[in-house]
Amino acid sequence: MPKTVVLGVIGSDAHVVGITILEQAFSAAGFDVVNLGVQTSQEEFAEAAVAHDAEAVLVSSLYGHAEQDCRGFHDVLAAHGVDAVTYIGGNLAVGQDEFARTRETFEAMGFDRVFDSETDPTEAIAALERDLRIATVEPERATVRS
Ligand code: B12
C-alpha cells in the first residue's frame, strides 16, 4: 500500500516551484502525494492529514517567515489528532542564518527533520523511507529462481 504524504507551502508564501518538484519526486518514489499548493494555513495541513490519513506532513517555506508561520503548528496537528512524521524544508530563515541554528529552532518546534534549500529530493525520500520503515526489495532478491 502506498504511503500518503501531505505537502504544501505554509503561510502567505507563494513560491511554488520547489513543491512541484517535490510532488513529482515523491510520486515517482511511490508515495501518494496530496499537494495543497501555496499559501496553506496550519488548519489546512491538519485537515488534509486527517482526511487522507497521511503518514507524513511535509512543509515548505521559502520567503523567510517560516518560524512565525509554524508557531503552534504541532499543537494544531495534535488538536486534530494527527499522528504523522513532520518535515520542513526550504529557505527557512531570513538572510544568511547558520543552518545548524535554524535546524535546532525547527526541531525544538517539533519537526522530525529539517532540510535546507540545497536538499536534493532523493535525500528527503530516503529519510522518509527510513522513518516510515518502508522495505525496499532489490529486484534480484525478489526474483524466485527455480
Ligand atoms: C522565483 C522566486 C520568486 C517568485 C516566485 C514565483 C512562484 N510562484 O513560485 C516571485 C517573484 C513571485 C517571488 C516573490 C518573493 N520572493 Co522569491 N524567490 C524566487 C527565487 C529566485 C527562486 C525560487 C525557486 O523557484 N527555486 C527553485 C526551486 C526548485 O528551489 P526551492 O524553491 O529552493 O525548493 C527546493 C528546496 O528548497 C527544497 N525544499 C523546499 N521546500 C522543501 C520542503 C521539504 C520538506 C523538503 C525536504 C525540501 C524542500 O527542495 C526543493 C526542490 O529541490 C528565490 C531565490 C533562489 N535562488 O532560491 C527567491 C527567494 C526565495 N525569494 C525571496 C523573497 C524575499 C521573496 C519576496 C518576499 C520578495 C518581496 N519582497 O516581495 C516575495 C514573496 C512573495 C510570497 N508571498 O511568497 C528570498 C527569500 C529570502 C529569505 N528566505 O531569507 C529569496 C531566497 C531571494 C533572495 N535571495 O532574497 N520569488
Short mmCIF file of N, CA and C and ligand atoms in Angstrom, two decimals:
data_model
loop_
_atom_site.label_atom_id
_atom_site.label_comp_id
_atom_site.label_asym_id
_atom_site.label_seq_id
_atom_site.Cartn_x
_atom_site.Cartn_y
_atom_site.Cartn_z
N MET A 1 0.84 -1.20 0.00
CA MET A 1 0.00 0.00 0.00
C MET A 1 0.87 1.25 0.00
N PRO A 2 0.66 2.17 -0.97
CA PRO A 2 1.46 3.40 -0.95
C PRO A 2 1.17 4.23 0.30
N LYS A 3 2.19 4.87 0.79
CA LYS A 3 2.04 5.76 1.95
C LYS A 3 1.66 7.15 1.45
N THR A 4 0.80 7.80 2.22
CA THR A 4 0.33 9.13 1.81
C THR A 4 1.09 10.23 2.53
N VAL A 5 1.53 11.22 1.74
CA VAL A 5 2.17 12.40 2.33
C VAL A 5 1.39 13.64 1.91
N VAL A 6 1.25 14.55 2.86
CA VAL A 6 0.62 15.84 2.58
C VAL A 6 1.74 16.86 2.45
N LEU A 7 1.66 17.66 1.40
CA LEU A 7 2.73 18.60 1.08
C LEU A 7 2.13 19.98 0.81
N GLY A 8 2.79 21.04 1.28
CA GLY A 8 2.28 22.38 0.97
C GLY A 8 3.27 23.44 1.40
N VAL A 9 3.02 24.64 0.92
CA VAL A 9 3.82 25.81 1.30
C VAL A 9 3.01 26.58 2.34
N ILE A 10 3.60 26.81 3.48
CA ILE A 10 2.84 27.36 4.62
C ILE A 10 2.78 28.90 4.59
N GLY A 11 1.74 29.41 5.23
CA GLY A 11 1.62 30.86 5.44
C GLY A 11 1.19 31.61 4.19
N SER A 12 1.79 32.78 3.99
CA SER A 12 1.45 33.61 2.82
C SER A 12 2.43 33.40 1.68
N ASP A 13 3.27 32.42 1.82
CA ASP A 13 4.35 32.15 0.86
C ASP A 13 3.79 31.60 -0.45
N ALA A 14 4.24 32.19 -1.58
CA ALA A 14 3.69 31.82 -2.89
C ALA A 14 4.71 31.11 -3.79
N HIS A 15 5.86 30.69 -3.25
CA HIS A 15 6.89 30.02 -4.07
C HIS A 15 6.44 28.59 -4.37
N VAL A 16 6.18 28.32 -5.64
CA VAL A 16 5.52 27.06 -6.00
C VAL A 16 6.46 26.03 -6.65
N VAL A 17 7.61 26.48 -7.15
CA VAL A 17 8.44 25.58 -7.96
C VAL A 17 8.97 24.40 -7.12
N GLY A 18 9.45 24.71 -5.92
CA GLY A 18 10.03 23.67 -5.06
C GLY A 18 9.06 22.54 -4.77
N ILE A 19 7.81 22.89 -4.38
CA ILE A 19 6.88 21.79 -4.04
C ILE A 19 6.41 21.04 -5.28
N THR A 20 6.45 21.70 -6.43
CA THR A 20 6.09 20.98 -7.66
C THR A 20 7.13 19.89 -7.93
N ILE A 21 8.41 20.25 -7.73
CA ILE A 21 9.48 19.26 -7.91
C ILE A 21 9.37 18.16 -6.86
N LEU A 22 9.09 18.56 -5.63
CA LEU A 22 8.96 17.56 -4.56
C LEU A 22 7.78 16.62 -4.83
N GLU A 23 6.67 17.18 -5.29
CA GLU A 23 5.50 16.34 -5.60
C GLU A 23 5.87 15.28 -6.63
N GLN A 24 6.56 15.71 -7.69
CA GLN A 24 6.93 14.76 -8.75
C GLN A 24 7.89 13.71 -8.21
N ALA A 25 8.87 14.14 -7.41
CA ALA A 25 9.88 13.21 -6.90
C ALA A 25 9.25 12.19 -5.94
N PHE A 26 8.41 12.66 -5.04
CA PHE A 26 7.77 11.74 -4.08
C PHE A 26 6.80 10.79 -4.80
N SER A 27 6.09 11.29 -5.80
CA SER A 27 5.17 10.43 -6.56
C SER A 27 5.97 9.36 -7.30
N ALA A 28 7.08 9.77 -7.93
CA ALA A 28 7.91 8.81 -8.67
C ALA A 28 8.50 7.76 -7.73
N ALA A 29 8.69 8.13 -6.46
CA ALA A 29 9.24 7.18 -5.48
C ALA A 29 8.16 6.27 -4.89
N GLY A 30 6.91 6.45 -5.32
CA GLY A 30 5.85 5.52 -4.91
C GLY A 30 4.93 6.02 -3.81
N PHE A 31 5.08 7.27 -3.42
CA PHE A 31 4.18 7.83 -2.41
C PHE A 31 2.92 8.39 -3.08
N ASP A 32 1.81 8.37 -2.34
CA ASP A 32 0.63 9.13 -2.74
C ASP A 32 0.82 10.54 -2.20
N VAL A 33 0.84 11.52 -3.07
CA VAL A 33 1.12 12.89 -2.62
C VAL A 33 -0.14 13.74 -2.71
N VAL A 34 -0.50 14.36 -1.60
CA VAL A 34 -1.59 15.33 -1.59
C VAL A 34 -0.94 16.70 -1.54
N ASN A 35 -0.94 17.38 -2.68
CA ASN A 35 -0.26 18.69 -2.77
C ASN A 35 -1.27 19.80 -2.52
N LEU A 36 -1.11 20.48 -1.39
CA LEU A 36 -2.04 21.55 -1.02
C LEU A 36 -1.69 22.88 -1.68
N GLY A 37 -0.53 22.92 -2.34
CA GLY A 37 -0.14 24.14 -3.04
C GLY A 37 0.42 25.20 -2.12
N VAL A 38 0.39 26.45 -2.62
CA VAL A 38 0.99 27.55 -1.87
C VAL A 38 -0.05 28.19 -0.93
N GLN A 39 0.46 29.03 -0.02
CA GLN A 39 -0.39 29.81 0.90
C GLN A 39 -1.37 28.90 1.64
N THR A 40 -0.80 27.89 2.27
CA THR A 40 -1.60 26.91 3.00
C THR A 40 -1.56 27.23 4.50
N SER A 41 -2.72 27.21 5.12
CA SER A 41 -2.76 27.52 6.56
C SER A 41 -2.44 26.26 7.38
N GLN A 42 -2.13 26.47 8.64
CA GLN A 42 -1.86 25.33 9.53
C GLN A 42 -3.07 24.40 9.57
N GLU A 43 -4.27 24.98 9.65
CA GLU A 43 -5.50 24.17 9.73
C GLU A 43 -5.68 23.33 8.47
N GLU A 44 -5.35 23.93 7.31
CA GLU A 44 -5.49 23.17 6.06
C GLU A 44 -4.56 21.96 6.02
N PHE A 45 -3.33 22.13 6.54
CA PHE A 45 -2.42 20.98 6.63
C PHE A 45 -3.06 19.90 7.53
N ALA A 46 -3.55 20.32 8.69
CA ALA A 46 -4.09 19.35 9.66
C ALA A 46 -5.32 18.65 9.08
N GLU A 47 -6.22 19.42 8.49
CA GLU A 47 -7.45 18.82 7.93
C GLU A 47 -7.13 17.84 6.81
N ALA A 48 -6.16 18.19 5.97
CA ALA A 48 -5.79 17.28 4.87
C ALA A 48 -5.14 16.01 5.41
N ALA A 49 -4.32 16.17 6.45
CA ALA A 49 -3.66 14.99 7.03
C ALA A 49 -4.70 14.02 7.58
N VAL A 50 -5.75 14.56 8.21
CA VAL A 50 -6.83 13.72 8.75
C VAL A 50 -7.61 13.09 7.60
N ALA A 51 -8.01 13.92 6.63
CA ALA A 51 -8.86 13.45 5.53
C ALA A 51 -8.19 12.34 4.73
N HIS A 52 -6.86 12.40 4.61
CA HIS A 52 -6.15 11.43 3.77
C HIS A 52 -5.36 10.42 4.60
N ASP A 53 -5.54 10.45 5.91
CA ASP A 53 -4.83 9.54 6.80
C ASP A 53 -3.33 9.53 6.48
N ALA A 54 -2.76 10.71 6.42
CA ALA A 54 -1.36 10.86 5.98
C ALA A 54 -0.39 10.32 7.03
N GLU A 55 0.71 9.78 6.51
CA GLU A 55 1.78 9.28 7.39
C GLU A 55 2.86 10.34 7.57
N ALA A 56 2.84 11.34 6.69
CA ALA A 56 3.84 12.41 6.81
C ALA A 56 3.25 13.73 6.33
N VAL A 57 3.68 14.79 6.99
CA VAL A 57 3.28 16.15 6.60
C VAL A 57 4.57 16.89 6.25
N LEU A 58 4.66 17.34 4.99
CA LEU A 58 5.87 17.99 4.51
C LEU A 58 5.58 19.47 4.27
N VAL A 59 6.26 20.31 5.02
CA VAL A 59 6.01 21.76 4.97
C VAL A 59 7.16 22.43 4.24
N SER A 60 6.81 23.31 3.32
CA SER A 60 7.83 24.07 2.60
C SER A 60 7.66 25.56 2.92
N SER A 61 8.80 26.25 3.00
CA SER A 61 8.76 27.70 3.19
C SER A 61 10.01 28.31 2.58
N LEU A 62 9.82 29.34 1.79
CA LEU A 62 10.95 29.96 1.08
C LEU A 62 11.18 31.41 1.45
N TYR A 63 10.15 32.11 1.88
CA TYR A 63 10.25 33.57 1.92
C TYR A 63 10.79 34.16 3.23
N GLY A 64 11.25 33.29 4.13
CA GLY A 64 11.94 33.79 5.33
C GLY A 64 11.07 33.94 6.56
N HIS A 65 9.78 33.58 6.48
CA HIS A 65 8.90 33.75 7.64
C HIS A 65 8.43 32.42 8.23
N ALA A 66 9.21 31.38 7.99
CA ALA A 66 8.78 30.04 8.41
C ALA A 66 8.56 29.96 9.92
N GLU A 67 9.44 30.60 10.68
CA GLU A 67 9.33 30.47 12.13
C GLU A 67 8.00 31.02 12.63
N GLN A 68 7.62 32.20 12.15
CA GLN A 68 6.33 32.79 12.55
C GLN A 68 5.17 31.91 12.05
N ASP A 69 5.27 31.47 10.80
CA ASP A 69 4.16 30.70 10.21
C ASP A 69 3.97 29.35 10.89
N CYS A 70 5.05 28.79 11.46
CA CYS A 70 4.97 27.44 12.04
C CYS A 70 4.73 27.47 13.54
N ARG A 71 4.69 28.65 14.13
CA ARG A 71 4.44 28.73 15.57
C ARG A 71 3.10 28.06 15.89
N GLY A 72 3.13 27.08 16.81
CA GLY A 72 1.89 26.40 17.20
C GLY A 72 1.43 25.33 16.22
N PHE A 73 2.21 25.07 15.18
CA PHE A 73 1.80 24.11 14.14
C PHE A 73 1.54 22.73 14.73
N HIS A 74 2.45 22.27 15.58
CA HIS A 74 2.28 20.91 16.12
C HIS A 74 1.13 20.84 17.12
N ASP A 75 0.78 21.95 17.74
CA ASP A 75 -0.41 21.98 18.61
C ASP A 75 -1.67 21.82 17.76
N VAL A 76 -1.67 22.46 16.60
CA VAL A 76 -2.83 22.36 15.69
C VAL A 76 -2.95 20.92 15.17
N LEU A 77 -1.82 20.32 14.80
CA LEU A 77 -1.86 18.92 14.34
C LEU A 77 -2.40 18.02 15.47
N ALA A 78 -1.89 18.24 16.68
CA ALA A 78 -2.32 17.41 17.82
C ALA A 78 -3.81 17.60 18.09
N ALA A 79 -4.28 18.84 17.98
CA ALA A 79 -5.70 19.12 18.25
C ALA A 79 -6.61 18.40 17.24
N HIS A 80 -6.08 18.15 16.05
CA HIS A 80 -6.85 17.43 15.03
C HIS A 80 -6.61 15.91 15.12
N GLY A 81 -5.74 15.50 16.06
CA GLY A 81 -5.46 14.07 16.22
C GLY A 81 -4.52 13.52 15.16
N VAL A 82 -3.70 14.39 14.57
CA VAL A 82 -2.77 13.94 13.53
C VAL A 82 -1.54 13.30 14.19
N ASP A 83 -1.26 12.06 13.78
CA ASP A 83 -0.06 11.38 14.25
C ASP A 83 0.78 11.06 13.01
N ALA A 84 1.62 11.99 12.62
CA ALA A 84 2.39 11.83 11.39
C ALA A 84 3.78 12.39 11.59
N VAL A 85 4.71 11.87 10.78
CA VAL A 85 6.06 12.42 10.75
C VAL A 85 5.97 13.81 10.12
N THR A 86 6.72 14.78 10.67
CA THR A 86 6.68 16.13 10.08
C THR A 86 8.08 16.56 9.64
N TYR A 87 8.16 17.01 8.40
CA TYR A 87 9.40 17.56 7.85
C TYR A 87 9.14 19.00 7.43
N ILE A 88 10.19 19.81 7.53
CA ILE A 88 10.11 21.16 6.95
C ILE A 88 11.39 21.41 6.15
N GLY A 89 11.24 22.15 5.06
CA GLY A 89 12.41 22.45 4.24
C GLY A 89 12.24 23.72 3.46
N GLY A 90 13.34 24.17 2.87
CA GLY A 90 13.33 25.37 2.04
C GLY A 90 14.32 26.39 2.54
N ASN A 91 13.93 27.64 2.40
CA ASN A 91 14.76 28.76 2.81
C ASN A 91 14.15 29.29 4.10
N LEU A 92 14.54 28.69 5.22
CA LEU A 92 13.73 28.81 6.44
C LEU A 92 14.01 30.04 7.27
N ALA A 93 15.14 30.69 7.01
CA ALA A 93 15.45 31.87 7.82
C ALA A 93 15.65 33.07 6.90
N VAL A 94 15.57 34.23 7.49
CA VAL A 94 15.84 35.44 6.71
C VAL A 94 17.35 35.60 6.61
N GLY A 95 17.83 35.84 5.38
CA GLY A 95 19.25 36.12 5.18
C GLY A 95 20.13 34.91 5.36
N GLN A 96 21.35 35.14 5.85
CA GLN A 96 22.39 34.11 5.89
C GLN A 96 22.49 33.46 7.26
N ASP A 97 21.41 33.07 7.86
CA ASP A 97 21.45 32.44 9.17
C ASP A 97 22.21 31.11 9.06
N GLU A 98 22.93 30.75 10.13
CA GLU A 98 23.66 29.48 10.13
C GLU A 98 22.64 28.34 10.19
N PHE A 99 22.76 27.37 9.28
CA PHE A 99 21.71 26.35 9.18
C PHE A 99 21.60 25.49 10.44
N ALA A 100 22.72 25.22 11.11
CA ALA A 100 22.66 24.38 12.32
C ALA A 100 21.71 25.00 13.34
N ARG A 101 21.75 26.32 13.43
CA ARG A 101 20.87 27.02 14.38
C ARG A 101 19.42 26.96 13.91
N THR A 102 19.25 27.10 12.61
CA THR A 102 17.90 27.01 12.05
C THR A 102 17.31 25.62 12.33
N ARG A 103 18.13 24.60 12.10
CA ARG A 103 17.66 23.23 12.34
C ARG A 103 17.22 23.06 13.80
N GLU A 104 18.06 23.55 14.72
CA GLU A 104 17.73 23.45 16.15
C GLU A 104 16.39 24.12 16.44
N THR A 105 16.19 25.30 15.86
CA THR A 105 14.96 26.05 16.10
C THR A 105 13.74 25.24 15.70
N PHE A 106 13.80 24.65 14.49
CA PHE A 106 12.62 23.95 13.99
C PHE A 106 12.45 22.58 14.64
N GLU A 107 13.56 21.96 15.04
CA GLU A 107 13.41 20.71 15.79
C GLU A 107 12.76 20.99 17.14
N ALA A 108 13.16 22.11 17.75
CA ALA A 108 12.56 22.48 19.04
C ALA A 108 11.06 22.76 18.89
N MET A 109 10.66 23.17 17.69
CA MET A 109 9.23 23.44 17.43
C MET A 109 8.47 22.14 17.17
N GLY A 110 9.19 21.03 17.05
CA GLY A 110 8.51 19.74 16.91
C GLY A 110 8.71 19.01 15.59
N PHE A 111 9.42 19.61 14.64
CA PHE A 111 9.63 18.93 13.35
C PHE A 111 10.61 17.78 13.53
N ASP A 112 10.31 16.66 12.88
CA ASP A 112 11.18 15.49 12.98
C ASP A 112 12.46 15.68 12.18
N ARG A 113 12.34 16.34 11.04
CA ARG A 113 13.54 16.61 10.23
C ARG A 113 13.42 17.99 9.58
N VAL A 114 14.60 18.61 9.43
CA VAL A 114 14.67 19.97 8.88
C VAL A 114 15.69 19.96 7.73
N PHE A 115 15.27 20.48 6.57
CA PHE A 115 16.13 20.44 5.38
C PHE A 115 16.38 21.86 4.87
N ASP A 116 17.58 22.07 4.36
CA ASP A 116 17.85 23.39 3.79
C ASP A 116 17.51 23.41 2.30
N SER A 117 17.72 24.58 1.67
CA SER A 117 17.29 24.74 0.27
C SER A 117 18.21 24.02 -0.71
N GLU A 118 19.32 23.47 -0.24
CA GLU A 118 20.23 22.71 -1.12
C GLU A 118 19.85 21.23 -1.16
N THR A 119 18.84 20.87 -0.40
CA THR A 119 18.48 19.45 -0.28
C THR A 119 18.01 18.88 -1.61
N ASP A 120 18.59 17.75 -1.99
CA ASP A 120 18.08 17.03 -3.15
C ASP A 120 16.87 16.22 -2.69
N PRO A 121 15.80 16.19 -3.49
CA PRO A 121 14.61 15.45 -3.08
C PRO A 121 14.91 13.99 -2.69
N THR A 122 15.92 13.37 -3.34
CA THR A 122 16.22 11.96 -3.02
C THR A 122 16.65 11.80 -1.56
N GLU A 123 17.25 12.85 -1.00
CA GLU A 123 17.68 12.80 0.40
C GLU A 123 16.45 12.74 1.34
N ALA A 124 15.47 13.56 1.02
CA ALA A 124 14.24 13.58 1.84
C ALA A 124 13.46 12.27 1.66
N ILE A 125 13.46 11.74 0.44
CA ILE A 125 12.76 10.47 0.19
C ILE A 125 13.42 9.34 0.99
N ALA A 126 14.76 9.30 0.97
CA ALA A 126 15.48 8.26 1.71
C ALA A 126 15.19 8.38 3.21
N ALA A 127 15.15 9.61 3.70
CA ALA A 127 14.86 9.82 5.13
C ALA A 127 13.45 9.34 5.47
N LEU A 128 12.50 9.65 4.59
CA LEU A 128 11.12 9.27 4.86
C LEU A 128 10.96 7.74 4.80
N GLU A 129 11.65 7.12 3.84
CA GLU A 129 11.58 5.65 3.77
C GLU A 129 12.13 5.04 5.06
N ARG A 130 13.19 5.64 5.61
CA ARG A 130 13.73 5.14 6.88
C ARG A 130 12.74 5.40 8.01
N ASP A 131 12.22 6.63 8.08
CA ASP A 131 11.34 7.00 9.19
C ASP A 131 10.04 6.20 9.18
N LEU A 132 9.57 5.87 7.99
CA LEU A 132 8.31 5.08 7.89
C LEU A 132 8.62 3.60 7.75
N ARG A 133 9.90 3.27 7.80
CA ARG A 133 10.36 1.88 7.70
C ARG A 133 9.75 1.15 6.51
N ILE A 134 9.96 1.73 5.32
CA ILE A 134 9.47 1.11 4.10
C ILE A 134 10.55 0.17 3.59
N ALA A 135 10.18 -1.10 3.46
CA ALA A 135 11.16 -2.08 2.99
C ALA A 135 11.39 -1.89 1.50
N THR A 136 12.64 -1.77 1.10
CA THR A 136 12.92 -1.71 -0.33
C THR A 136 13.56 -3.04 -0.73
N VAL A 137 12.87 -3.75 -1.58
CA VAL A 137 13.35 -5.07 -2.00
C VAL A 137 14.12 -4.92 -3.30
N GLU A 138 15.39 -5.34 -3.30
CA GLU A 138 16.17 -5.25 -4.53
C GLU A 138 15.62 -6.25 -5.54
N PRO A 139 15.50 -5.85 -6.82
CA PRO A 139 14.85 -6.70 -7.82
C PRO A 139 15.43 -8.11 -7.89
N GLU A 140 16.79 -8.24 -7.84
CA GLU A 140 17.35 -9.60 -7.99
C GLU A 140 16.98 -10.50 -6.82
N ARG A 141 16.83 -9.88 -5.62
CA ARG A 141 16.45 -10.70 -4.47
C ARG A 141 14.99 -11.12 -4.55
N ALA A 142 14.19 -10.30 -5.25
CA ALA A 142 12.76 -10.59 -5.35
C ALA A 142 12.50 -11.69 -6.38
N THR A 143 13.51 -11.98 -7.20
CA THR A 143 13.32 -12.98 -8.26
C THR A 143 13.39 -14.39 -7.65
N VAL A 144 12.40 -15.20 -7.97
CA VAL A 144 12.41 -16.59 -7.47
C VAL A 144 13.08 -17.45 -8.54
N ARG A 145 14.22 -18.05 -8.16
CA ARG A 145 14.93 -18.88 -9.14
C ARG A 145 14.52 -20.34 -8.98
N SER A 146 14.32 -21.03 -10.11
CA SER A 146 13.93 -22.43 -10.00
C SER A 146 15.17 -23.31 -10.10
C1 B12 B 1 11.23 32.54 -8.23
C2 B12 B 1 11.28 33.33 -6.94
C3 B12 B 1 10.19 34.15 -6.63
C4 B12 B 1 8.94 34.20 -7.47
C5 B12 B 1 8.05 33.01 -7.08
C6 B12 B 1 7.21 32.53 -8.25
C7 B12 B 1 6.42 31.31 -7.86
N1 B12 B 1 5.10 31.42 -7.89
O1 B12 B 1 6.98 30.30 -7.47
C8 B12 B 1 8.32 35.58 -7.01
C9 B12 B 1 8.88 36.67 -7.91
C10 B12 B 1 6.81 35.67 -7.00
C11 B12 B 1 8.96 35.73 -5.64
C12 B12 B 1 8.41 36.52 -4.66
C13 B12 B 1 9.03 36.74 -3.41
N2 B12 B 1 10.24 36.30 -3.03
CO1 B12 B 1 11.26 34.95 -4.02
N3 B12 B 1 12.50 33.90 -4.95
C14 B12 B 1 12.42 33.24 -6.08
C15 B12 B 1 13.77 32.52 -6.34
C16 B12 B 1 14.55 33.37 -7.37
C17 B12 B 1 13.69 31.09 -6.84
C18 B12 B 1 12.79 30.15 -6.02
C19 B12 B 1 12.66 28.86 -6.79
O2 B12 B 1 11.69 28.65 -7.51
N4 B12 B 1 13.69 28.00 -6.68
C20 B12 B 1 13.76 26.72 -7.43
C21 B12 B 1 13.21 25.58 -6.58
C22 B12 B 1 13.39 24.26 -7.32
O3 B12 B 1 14.00 25.50 -5.40
P1 B12 B 1 13.40 25.76 -3.97
O4 B12 B 1 12.19 26.59 -4.05
O5 B12 B 1 14.52 26.19 -3.10
O6 B12 B 1 12.92 24.29 -3.50
C23 B12 B 1 13.84 23.21 -3.32
C24 B12 B 1 14.49 23.18 -1.94
O7 B12 B 1 14.40 24.39 -1.21
C25 B12 B 1 13.86 22.05 -1.23
N5 B12 B 1 12.65 22.28 -0.43
C26 B12 B 1 11.76 23.30 -0.45
N6 B12 B 1 10.77 23.06 0.43
C27 B12 B 1 11.02 21.87 1.00
C28 B12 B 1 10.28 21.14 1.95
C29 B12 B 1 10.78 19.89 2.34
C30 B12 B 1 10.01 19.12 3.36
C31 B12 B 1 11.99 19.39 1.81
C32 B12 B 1 12.51 18.08 2.21
C33 B12 B 1 12.71 20.13 0.87
C34 B12 B 1 12.21 21.35 0.47
O8 B12 B 1 13.51 21.15 -2.27
C35 B12 B 1 13.03 21.93 -3.39
C36 B12 B 1 13.20 21.15 -4.67
O9 B12 B 1 14.57 20.86 -4.91
C37 B12 B 1 14.43 32.56 -4.92
C38 B12 B 1 15.96 32.64 -4.90
C39 B12 B 1 16.59 31.31 -5.10
N7 B12 B 1 17.56 31.27 -5.95
O10 B12 B 1 16.19 30.32 -4.46
C40 B12 B 1 13.79 33.80 -4.30
C41 B12 B 1 13.61 33.89 -2.78
C42 B12 B 1 13.11 32.55 -2.23
N8 B12 B 1 12.55 34.90 -2.65
C43 B12 B 1 12.73 35.69 -1.64
C44 B12 B 1 11.86 36.74 -1.25
C45 B12 B 1 12.30 37.61 -0.09
C46 B12 B 1 10.64 36.96 -1.91
C47 B12 B 1 9.62 38.04 -1.56
C48 B12 B 1 9.31 38.21 -0.07
C49 B12 B 1 10.13 39.34 -2.20
C50 B12 B 1 9.26 40.57 -1.93
N9 B12 B 1 9.79 41.44 -1.09
O11 B12 B 1 8.17 40.66 -2.44
C51 B12 B 1 8.38 37.57 -2.35
C52 B12 B 1 7.45 36.67 -1.51
C53 B12 B 1 6.11 36.55 -2.15
C54 B12 B 1 5.32 35.48 -1.46
N10 B12 B 1 4.13 35.83 -0.97
O12 B12 B 1 5.75 34.35 -1.38
C55 B12 B 1 14.02 35.37 -0.89
C56 B12 B 1 13.78 34.70 0.46
C57 B12 B 1 14.81 35.25 1.44
C58 B12 B 1 14.89 34.52 2.74
N11 B12 B 1 14.26 33.38 2.97
O13 B12 B 1 15.64 35.00 3.53
C59 B12 B 1 14.81 34.51 -1.95
C60 B12 B 1 15.75 33.46 -1.35
C61 B12 B 1 15.61 35.51 -2.81
C62 B12 B 1 16.73 36.19 -2.04
N12 B12 B 1 17.95 35.71 -2.16
O14 B12 B 1 16.49 37.12 -1.33
N13 B12 B 1 10.08 34.95 -5.53
#
